[in-house]
Structures are given as structure tokens and as C-alpha cells.
Coordinates of C-alpha atoms and ligand atoms in Angstrom, one line a residue:
X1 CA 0.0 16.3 -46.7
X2 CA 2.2 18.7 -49.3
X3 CA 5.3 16.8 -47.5
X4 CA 4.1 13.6 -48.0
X5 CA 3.2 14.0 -51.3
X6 CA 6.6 15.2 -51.9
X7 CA 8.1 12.4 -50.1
X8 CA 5.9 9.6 -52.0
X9 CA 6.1 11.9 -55.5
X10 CA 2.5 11.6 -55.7
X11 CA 0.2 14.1 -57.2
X12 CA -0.6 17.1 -54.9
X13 CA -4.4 18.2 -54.8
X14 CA -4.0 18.4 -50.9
X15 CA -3.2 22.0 -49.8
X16 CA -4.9 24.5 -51.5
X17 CA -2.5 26.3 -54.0
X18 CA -2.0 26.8 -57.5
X19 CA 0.5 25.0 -59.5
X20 CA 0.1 27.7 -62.7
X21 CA 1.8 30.9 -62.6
X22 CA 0.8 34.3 -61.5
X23 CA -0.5 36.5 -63.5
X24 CA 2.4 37.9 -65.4
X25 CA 1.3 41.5 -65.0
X26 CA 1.0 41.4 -61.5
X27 CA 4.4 39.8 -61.1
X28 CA 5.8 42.3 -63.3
X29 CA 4.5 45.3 -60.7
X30 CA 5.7 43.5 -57.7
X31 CA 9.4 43.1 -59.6
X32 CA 9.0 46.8 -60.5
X33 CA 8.2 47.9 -57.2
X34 CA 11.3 46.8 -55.5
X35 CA 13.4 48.0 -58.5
X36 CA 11.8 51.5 -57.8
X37 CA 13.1 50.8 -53.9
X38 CA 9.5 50.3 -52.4
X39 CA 11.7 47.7 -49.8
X40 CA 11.0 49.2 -46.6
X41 CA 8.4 49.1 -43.7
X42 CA 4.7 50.3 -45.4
X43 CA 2.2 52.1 -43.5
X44 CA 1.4 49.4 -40.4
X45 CA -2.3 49.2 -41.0
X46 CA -1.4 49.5 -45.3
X47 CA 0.3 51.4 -47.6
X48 CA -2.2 54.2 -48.8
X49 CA -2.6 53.1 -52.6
X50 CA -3.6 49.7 -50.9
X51 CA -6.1 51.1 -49.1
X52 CA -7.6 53.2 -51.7
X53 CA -7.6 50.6 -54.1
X54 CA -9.1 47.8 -51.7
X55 CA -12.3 50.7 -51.4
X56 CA -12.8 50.9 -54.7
X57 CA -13.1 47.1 -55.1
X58 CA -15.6 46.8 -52.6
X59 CA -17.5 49.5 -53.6
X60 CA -17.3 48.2 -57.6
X61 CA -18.0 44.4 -56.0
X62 CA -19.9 44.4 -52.6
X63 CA -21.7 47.7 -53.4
X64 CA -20.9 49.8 -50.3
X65 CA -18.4 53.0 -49.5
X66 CA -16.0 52.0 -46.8
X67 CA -13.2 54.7 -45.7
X68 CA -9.7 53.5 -46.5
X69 CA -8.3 55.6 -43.5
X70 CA -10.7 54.5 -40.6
X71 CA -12.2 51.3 -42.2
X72 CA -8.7 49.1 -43.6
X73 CA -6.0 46.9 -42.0
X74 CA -3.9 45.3 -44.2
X75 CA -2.0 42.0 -42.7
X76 CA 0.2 39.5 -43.1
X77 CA -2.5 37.4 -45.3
X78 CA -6.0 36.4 -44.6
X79 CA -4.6 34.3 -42.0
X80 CA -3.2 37.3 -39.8
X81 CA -6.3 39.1 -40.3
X82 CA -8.2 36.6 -39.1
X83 CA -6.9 36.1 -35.4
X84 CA -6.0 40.3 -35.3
X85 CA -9.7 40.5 -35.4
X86 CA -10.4 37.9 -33.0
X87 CA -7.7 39.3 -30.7
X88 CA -9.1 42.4 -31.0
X89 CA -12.9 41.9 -30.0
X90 CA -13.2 39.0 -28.5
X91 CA -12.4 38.2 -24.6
X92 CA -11.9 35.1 -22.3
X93 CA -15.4 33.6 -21.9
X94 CA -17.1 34.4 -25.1
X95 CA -18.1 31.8 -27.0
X96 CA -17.5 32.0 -30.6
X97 CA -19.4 29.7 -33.2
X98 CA -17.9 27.7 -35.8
X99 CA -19.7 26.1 -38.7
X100 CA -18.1 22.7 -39.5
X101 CA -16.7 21.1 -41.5
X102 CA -14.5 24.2 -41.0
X103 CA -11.2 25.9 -42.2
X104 CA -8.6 24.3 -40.0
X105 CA -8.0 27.7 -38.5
X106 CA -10.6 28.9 -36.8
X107 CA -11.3 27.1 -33.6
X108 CA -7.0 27.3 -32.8
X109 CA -7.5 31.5 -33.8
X110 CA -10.7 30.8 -31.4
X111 CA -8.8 29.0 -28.3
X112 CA -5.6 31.4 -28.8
X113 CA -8.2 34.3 -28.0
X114 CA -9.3 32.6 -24.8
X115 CA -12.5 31.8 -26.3
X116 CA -14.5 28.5 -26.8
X117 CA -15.3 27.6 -29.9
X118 CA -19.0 26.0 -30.6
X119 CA -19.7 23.7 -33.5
X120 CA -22.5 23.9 -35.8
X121 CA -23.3 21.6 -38.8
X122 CA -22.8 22.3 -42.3
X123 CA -24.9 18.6 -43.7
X124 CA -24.2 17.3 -46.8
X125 CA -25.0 16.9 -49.4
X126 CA -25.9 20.7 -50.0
X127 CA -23.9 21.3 -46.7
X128 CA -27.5 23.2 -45.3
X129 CA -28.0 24.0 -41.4
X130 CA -30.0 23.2 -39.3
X131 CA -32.0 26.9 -38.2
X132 CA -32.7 25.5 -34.5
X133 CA -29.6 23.7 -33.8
X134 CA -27.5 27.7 -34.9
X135 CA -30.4 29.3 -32.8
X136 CA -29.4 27.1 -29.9
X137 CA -25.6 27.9 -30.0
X138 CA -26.5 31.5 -29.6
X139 CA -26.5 32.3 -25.8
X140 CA -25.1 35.7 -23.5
X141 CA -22.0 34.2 -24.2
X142 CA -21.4 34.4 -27.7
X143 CA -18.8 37.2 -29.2
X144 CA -19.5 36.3 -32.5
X145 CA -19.8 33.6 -35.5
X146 CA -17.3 32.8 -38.4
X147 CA -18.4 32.3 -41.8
X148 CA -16.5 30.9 -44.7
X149 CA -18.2 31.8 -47.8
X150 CA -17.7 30.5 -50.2
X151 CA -16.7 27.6 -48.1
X152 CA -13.8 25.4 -47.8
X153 CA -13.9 22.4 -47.5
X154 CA -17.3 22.3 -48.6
X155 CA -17.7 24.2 -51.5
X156 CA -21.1 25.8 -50.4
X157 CA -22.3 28.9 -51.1
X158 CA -24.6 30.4 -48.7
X159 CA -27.6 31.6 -49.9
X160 CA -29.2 35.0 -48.8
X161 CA -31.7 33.8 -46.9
X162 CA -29.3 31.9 -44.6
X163 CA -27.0 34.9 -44.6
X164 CA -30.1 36.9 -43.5
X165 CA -30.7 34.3 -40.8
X166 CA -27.5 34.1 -38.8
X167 CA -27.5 38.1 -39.5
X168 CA -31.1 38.2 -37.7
X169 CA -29.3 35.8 -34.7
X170 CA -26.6 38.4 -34.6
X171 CA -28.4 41.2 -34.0
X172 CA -30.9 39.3 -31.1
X173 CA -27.5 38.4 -29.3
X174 CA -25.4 41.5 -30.0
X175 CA -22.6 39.1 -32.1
X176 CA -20.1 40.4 -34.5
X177 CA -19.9 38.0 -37.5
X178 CA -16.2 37.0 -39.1
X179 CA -16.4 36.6 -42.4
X180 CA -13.7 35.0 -44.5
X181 CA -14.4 35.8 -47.7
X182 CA -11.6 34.7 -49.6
X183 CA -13.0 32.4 -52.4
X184 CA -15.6 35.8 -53.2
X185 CA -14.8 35.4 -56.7
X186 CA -14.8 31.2 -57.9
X187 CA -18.2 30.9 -57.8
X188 CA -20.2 28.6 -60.1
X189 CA -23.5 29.4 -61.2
X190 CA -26.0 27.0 -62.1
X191 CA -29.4 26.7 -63.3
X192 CA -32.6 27.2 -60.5
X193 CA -29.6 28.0 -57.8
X194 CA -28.9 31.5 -56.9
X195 CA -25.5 31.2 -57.1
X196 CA -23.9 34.7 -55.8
X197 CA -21.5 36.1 -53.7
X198 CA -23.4 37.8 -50.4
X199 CA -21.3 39.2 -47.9
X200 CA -22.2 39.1 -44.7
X201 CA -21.5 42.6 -44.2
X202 CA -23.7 43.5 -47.4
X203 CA -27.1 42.5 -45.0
X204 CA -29.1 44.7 -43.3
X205 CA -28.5 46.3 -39.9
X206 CA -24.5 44.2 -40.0
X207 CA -22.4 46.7 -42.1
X208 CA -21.2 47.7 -38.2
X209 CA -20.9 44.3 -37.0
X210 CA -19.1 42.5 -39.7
X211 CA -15.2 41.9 -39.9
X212 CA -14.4 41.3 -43.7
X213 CA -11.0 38.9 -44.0
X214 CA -10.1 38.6 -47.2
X215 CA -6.6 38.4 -49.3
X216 CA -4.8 38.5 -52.5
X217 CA -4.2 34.6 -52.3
X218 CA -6.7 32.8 -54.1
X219 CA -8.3 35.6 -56.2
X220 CA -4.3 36.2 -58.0
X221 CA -3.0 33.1 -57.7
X222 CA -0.2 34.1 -54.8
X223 CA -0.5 32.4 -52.0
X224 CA 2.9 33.1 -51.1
X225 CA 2.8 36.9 -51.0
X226 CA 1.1 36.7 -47.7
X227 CA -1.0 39.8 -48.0
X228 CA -4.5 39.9 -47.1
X229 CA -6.8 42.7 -45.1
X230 CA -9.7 42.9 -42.7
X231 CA -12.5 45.4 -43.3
X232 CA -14.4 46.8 -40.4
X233 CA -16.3 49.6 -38.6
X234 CA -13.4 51.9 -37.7
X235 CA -13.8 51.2 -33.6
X236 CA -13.6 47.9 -34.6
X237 CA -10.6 49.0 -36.6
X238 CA -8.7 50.6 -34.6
X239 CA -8.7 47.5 -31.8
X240 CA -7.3 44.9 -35.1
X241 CA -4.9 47.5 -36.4
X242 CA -3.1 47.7 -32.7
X243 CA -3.2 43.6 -32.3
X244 CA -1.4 43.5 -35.7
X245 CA 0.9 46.3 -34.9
X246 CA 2.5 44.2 -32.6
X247 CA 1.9 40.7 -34.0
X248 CA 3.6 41.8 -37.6
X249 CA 4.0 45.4 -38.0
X250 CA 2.9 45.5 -41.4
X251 CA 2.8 43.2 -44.6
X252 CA 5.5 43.5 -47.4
X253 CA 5.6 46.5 -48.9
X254 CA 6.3 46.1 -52.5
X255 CA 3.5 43.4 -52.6
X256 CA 1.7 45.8 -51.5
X257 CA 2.4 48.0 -54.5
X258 CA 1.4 45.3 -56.8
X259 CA -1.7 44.5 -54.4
X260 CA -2.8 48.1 -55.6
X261 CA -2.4 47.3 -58.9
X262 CA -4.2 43.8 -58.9
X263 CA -7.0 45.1 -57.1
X264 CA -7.6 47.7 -60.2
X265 CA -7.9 45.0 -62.6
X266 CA -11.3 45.4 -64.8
X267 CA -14.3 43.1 -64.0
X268 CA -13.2 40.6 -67.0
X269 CA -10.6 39.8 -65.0
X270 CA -12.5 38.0 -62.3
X271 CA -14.9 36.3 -65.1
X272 CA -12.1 35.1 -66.6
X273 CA -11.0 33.3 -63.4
X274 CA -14.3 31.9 -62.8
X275 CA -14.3 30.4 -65.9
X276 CA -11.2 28.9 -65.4
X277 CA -12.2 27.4 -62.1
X278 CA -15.3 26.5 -63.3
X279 CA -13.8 23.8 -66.2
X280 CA -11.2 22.8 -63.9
X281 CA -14.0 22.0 -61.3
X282 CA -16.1 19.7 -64.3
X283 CA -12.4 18.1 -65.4
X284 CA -11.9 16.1 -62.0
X285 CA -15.3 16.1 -60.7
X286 CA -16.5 13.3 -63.0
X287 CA -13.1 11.6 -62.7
X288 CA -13.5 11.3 -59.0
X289 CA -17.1 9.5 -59.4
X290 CA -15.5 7.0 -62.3
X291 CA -13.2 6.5 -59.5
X292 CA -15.7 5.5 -56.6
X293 CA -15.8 8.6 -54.3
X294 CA -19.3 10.0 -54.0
X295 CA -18.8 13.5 -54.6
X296 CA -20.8 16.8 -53.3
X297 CA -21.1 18.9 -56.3
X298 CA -19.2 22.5 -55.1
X299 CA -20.8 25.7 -56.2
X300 CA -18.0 27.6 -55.3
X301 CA -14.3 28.2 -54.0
X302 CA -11.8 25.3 -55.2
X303 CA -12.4 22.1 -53.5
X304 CA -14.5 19.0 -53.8
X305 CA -15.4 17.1 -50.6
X306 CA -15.6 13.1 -51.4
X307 CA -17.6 10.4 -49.6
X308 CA -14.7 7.6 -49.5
X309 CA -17.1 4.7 -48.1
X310 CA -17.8 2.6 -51.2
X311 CA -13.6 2.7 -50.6
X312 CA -14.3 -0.1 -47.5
X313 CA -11.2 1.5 -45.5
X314 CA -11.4 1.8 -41.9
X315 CA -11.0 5.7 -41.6
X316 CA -10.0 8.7 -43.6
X317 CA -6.3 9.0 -42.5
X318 CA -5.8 4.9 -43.6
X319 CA -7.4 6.1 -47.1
X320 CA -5.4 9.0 -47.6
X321 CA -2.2 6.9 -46.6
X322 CA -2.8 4.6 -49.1
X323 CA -4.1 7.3 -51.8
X324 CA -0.7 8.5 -51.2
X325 CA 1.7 6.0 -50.9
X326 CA -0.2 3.4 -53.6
X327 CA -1.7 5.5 -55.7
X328 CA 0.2 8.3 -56.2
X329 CA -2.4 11.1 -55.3
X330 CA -2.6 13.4 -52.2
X331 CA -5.7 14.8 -50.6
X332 CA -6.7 16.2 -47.1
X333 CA -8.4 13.8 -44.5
X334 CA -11.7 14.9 -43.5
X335 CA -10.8 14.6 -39.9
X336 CA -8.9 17.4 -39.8
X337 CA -11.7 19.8 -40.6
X338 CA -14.1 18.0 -37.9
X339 CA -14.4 18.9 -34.1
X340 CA -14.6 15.0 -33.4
X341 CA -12.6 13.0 -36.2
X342 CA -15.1 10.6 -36.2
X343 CA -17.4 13.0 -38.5
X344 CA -15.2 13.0 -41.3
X345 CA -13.6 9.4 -40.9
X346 CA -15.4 8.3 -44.6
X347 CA -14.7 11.6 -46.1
X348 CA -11.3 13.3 -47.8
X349 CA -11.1 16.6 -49.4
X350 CA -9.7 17.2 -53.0
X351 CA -8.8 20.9 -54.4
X352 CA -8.5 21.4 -58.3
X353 CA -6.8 24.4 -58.6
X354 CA -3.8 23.2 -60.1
X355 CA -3.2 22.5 -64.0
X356 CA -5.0 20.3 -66.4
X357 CA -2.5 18.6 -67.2
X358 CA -2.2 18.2 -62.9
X359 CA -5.5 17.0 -62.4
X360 CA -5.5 14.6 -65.8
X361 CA -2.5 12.8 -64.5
X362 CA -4.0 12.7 -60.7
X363 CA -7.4 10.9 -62.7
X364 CA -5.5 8.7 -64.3
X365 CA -3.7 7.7 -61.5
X366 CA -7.0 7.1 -59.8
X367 CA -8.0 4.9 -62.6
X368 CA -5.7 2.5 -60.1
X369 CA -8.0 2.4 -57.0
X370 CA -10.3 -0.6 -56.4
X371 CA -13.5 -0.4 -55.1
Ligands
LIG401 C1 -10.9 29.6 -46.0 C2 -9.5 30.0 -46.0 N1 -9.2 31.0 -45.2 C3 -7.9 31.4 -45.2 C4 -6.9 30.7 -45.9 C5 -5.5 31.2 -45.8 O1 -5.4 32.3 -46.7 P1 -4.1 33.3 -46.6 O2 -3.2 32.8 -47.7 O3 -4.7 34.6 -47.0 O4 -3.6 33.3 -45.3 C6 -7.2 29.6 -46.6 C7 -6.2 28.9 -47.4 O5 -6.4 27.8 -47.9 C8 -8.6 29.2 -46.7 O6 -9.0 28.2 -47.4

């Protein structure tokens, strides 16, 4: 969708990355980094400032001590972390279970690990499951379940008492639980809603049975560095850091440097960049509804899912042609993040983490669409 918005010069809110800059300061690390010479292979599993610094985070954030030298792999981004893991613990049989909508990635990292990937429901419009329909995915088969959260495409946050519910079906079946954790920090509170970030790994009795994915993408603003990590008991460990030693080696050093560095940052920071988020989220949110989408209100991460039927087009993919090609505004099928297309044929995903002056220009563009 980024190519055919660039082909068609229409307004990118399509693939999710920023259009503002970096933060200078991190930049400015990185650029000193490779000045200093930092330019050559890191520590496979992460350079030990890294490390240290990505234990101090979690303790400060998620509230629990993990050991940089047994606990840590750093990878080539989120996405390298998250089929090292897989790799690593899962074998050809197991059944691994997939909450869509989903992240495009995880049923390919699911099928690449021999596995088979089982779909469960996320509903609109608060994107709820269904408790019996998780309970019977579980079987003797299942390795483990993914979790997104906060959620893309959705924007759900899951709330502790589902978190404690899939834990509970973990522990019956003796399944790990992937958790892509990416979006831990855009989160948007809201009166009466218990709007917080609970990791998976943060529940009872699944410290041991939780793989942490996470990365430097979306919390700095560089999706481009390609550096992410996976957290885990150190058995589990020690399986991801030998899939990754051979699938990439190790993730760029000097960004690793600056990945030290941005991981120190102070706690204002991160409220800083929620804020942000959160008045870029109620810039276009409104805008789509003047336009005719139904919207589902996200509480967190930075997309919006859309309803596109009052649109009267035949399927997503037709919409999002003509979004692009007529209107001048890109956005993500909702296909693409289904099991069976037909699911999100009246939906299309937008993300607003771009500039205001971006999403202003993509609103008044939409100003053009008849409905
Ligand atoms: C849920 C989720 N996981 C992983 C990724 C990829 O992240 P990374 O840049 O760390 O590979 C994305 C990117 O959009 C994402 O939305």
C-alpha cells in the first residue's frame, strides 16, 4: 500500500510509520556511536549496555527483575524476535493460536515453524472474545498463543481479566504465550475503562512461560533501525538466541549503543509520547466519521479500524483502490489481517502516526468521498 501510495501521490496512513523525526537526542547517540567506531559485530544475543539497560526498563515499567545475561536476545527488530522464538519452541504439529484480526505476521512466522495456526475472534466493536470459543482452540496440540497488546489493527487493549483468562488456559494446557508488546507505551486512558498496559508475562504463575517481543520501533519513532528483543526464561533463551545466531547474527551495533541510551530515558519521556498519540488519535478520528466510515474508538497503539459499508463498495480491496487512486488517501484493506478475506471485506485500517499537518490534508482529502 506505501507503493501505491507513492505511485498515485496520495496520502500515506497505510503502513504503520512515522513521518516526524526521531528524537534528536537519540539520533545524535547513534551518529556518535559510529564516530566513536562502534561499527562492528555486537555481542550475538546484544551488546551488554543493551541488555542492562533493557532490565532496567522492565523493571522501572513491568515491575519484575529479569537477568540481562540469561534472560535477553536482542534481534534484528520485533519482527526477528518474533519467529526466533517461534523457531525456537515450537515444533511440526503444534498448534499455535492466533487472535484475529491479527498482525499480518503471525500465522506466516506460525506456518514457517511447521505449525498450524488457529483463529480466534477479536469482535468489534470493543474487539472482546469470546471465553468458550479461546477455551475450545486449546487442545494437546497447542504450543502456545500470540498476543498483540496493545493491538494492531484493532487498537484494543486487553484488560486484566482477559489477560488472566488466556493465562489460566495456558497453564491447564502447558502453552507458552507470545506476546508482542510493541505499542506498550500509546495507550489512551479513558474514564470508567481501565486503560493500562498488562503484560502477559506480569500474570501470575506465566513469568516462565511468556516470550516478551518488543522493539525500539514505535516507542522512538525508528522503524528503520531494525532493533527489537525478546525477553524470556533463560531455557527458553538460550533455544531463541541459537535460532537467531544463525538467522542474523546480531542487530546493528551502533544502534544498539543508542538503544541503551533511549531505553534510559526518564518516565516523562513516554508521557509525553502518549500525549502526542493521544491528540493525533482525536485529530482524525472525528474526521473519519464526518467522512462516513464507522469508526472503533482505539484505546491504544496507533491505528483506527473503519467500518467502510455505508461506502456501498463491493469489498475492501475495491474501496481502498479507489481511496487511493480517487481520493488521494492510502489505508490497509482489512482482508489482509483476516484468515478468510471475507471477514474484513467492509473494513480498512487507518494509522495516525504521522504529522498533523499529514492527517489534516488526508481529512481534507476525505472531504471528497461520497457516501
Ligand atoms: C504488532 C506489530 N508487531 C511487529 C511489528 C514490526 O515491528 P518491528 O519494526 O520491530 O519489526 C509491527 C509493525 O507495524 C506491528 O504492528
Amino acid at each position: 500500500m506505501t507503493r501505491e501510495a507513492m505511485k498515485h501521490g496520495a496520502v500515506n496512513l497505510s503502513q504503520g510509520f512515522p513521518d516526524f523525526a526521531a528524537p534528536e537526542d537519540i539520533k545524535r547517540v547513534a551518529m556518535q556511536a559510529i564516530a566513536d567506531d562502534v561499527n562492528q559485530y555486537a555481542i550475538t544475543w546484544g551488546a551488554k549496555d543493551f541488555r542492562d539497560a533493557i532490565a532496567r526498563k522492565t523493571k522501572w515499567y513491568l515491575g519484575f527483575e529479569i537477568d540481562p545475561e540469561s534472560e535477553i536476545t536482542v534481534t534484528c527488530r520485533s519482527t526477528e524476535g518474533m519467529i526466533s522464538a517461534m523457531m525456537a519452541t515450537v515444533d511440526p504439529g503444534d498448534e499455535v493460536i492466533v487472535f484475529e484480526p491479527f498482525y499480518e505476521n503471525y500465522a506466516p512466522d506460525a506456518i514457517l515453524s511447521d505449525a498450524t495456526p488457529r483463529y480466534v475472534s477479536l469482535r468489534a466493536p470493543d474487539w472482546s472474545f469470546d471465553h468458550n470459543e479461546l477455551r475450545a482452540a486449546f487442545n494437546a496440540n497447542t504450543k502456545a498463543v500470540i498476543i498483540c497488546n496493545p493491538n494492531n489493527p484493532t487498537g484494543k487493549v486487553f484488560t486484566r481479566d482477559e489477560m488472566e483468562f488466556i493465562a489460566s488456559l495456558c497453564q491447564e494446557f502447558d502453552a507458552l504465550c507470545f506476546t508482542d508488546e510493541i505499542y506498550e507505551h500509546i495507550l489512551f486512558p479513558r474514564a470508567g475503562a481501565d486503560i493500562g498496559h498488562v503484560s502477559m508475562a506480569q500474570i501470575e504463575g506465566m513469568r516462565d512461560r511468556t516470550v516478551i517481543v518488543n522493539s525500539m520501533s514505535k516507542t522512538y519513532s525508528v522503524t528503520g533501525w531494525r532493533v527489537g528483543y525478546c525477553i524470556a526464561s533463560p531455557e527458553i533463551t538460550s533455544a531463541i538466541r541459537k535460532v537467531h545466531d544463525f538467522l542474523t547474527v546480531g542487530a546493528a551495533a551502533p544502534l544498539q549503543t543508542a538503544g541503551a541510551y533511549a531505553l534510559s530515558l526518564p518516565p516523562a519521556y513516554y508521557d509525553q509520547l502518549q500525549k502526542e498519540y493521544e491528540a493525533r488519535r482525536d485529530l482524525i478520528l472525528p474526521e473519519l466519521e464526518q467522512a462516513g466510515f464507522g469508526t472503533f474508538r482505539p484505546d491504544g497503539a496507533y491505528y483506527v479500524m473503519t467500518d467502510i459499508s455505508g461506502f456501498g463498495f463491493k469489498n475492501d480491496v475495491e474501496f481502498t483502490r479507489h481511496l487511493i487512486r480517487e481520493i488521494g488517501v492510502a489505508c490497509v484493506p482489512g482482508s489482509s489481517f483476516y484468515s478468510d478475506p471475507a471477514f474484513g471485506a467492509q473494513q480498512v485500517r487507518f494509522c495516525f502516526c504521522k504529522k498533523d499537518e499529514t492527517l489534516m490534508l488526508a481529512a481534507e482529502r476525505l472531504k471528497k468521498l461520497t457516501h
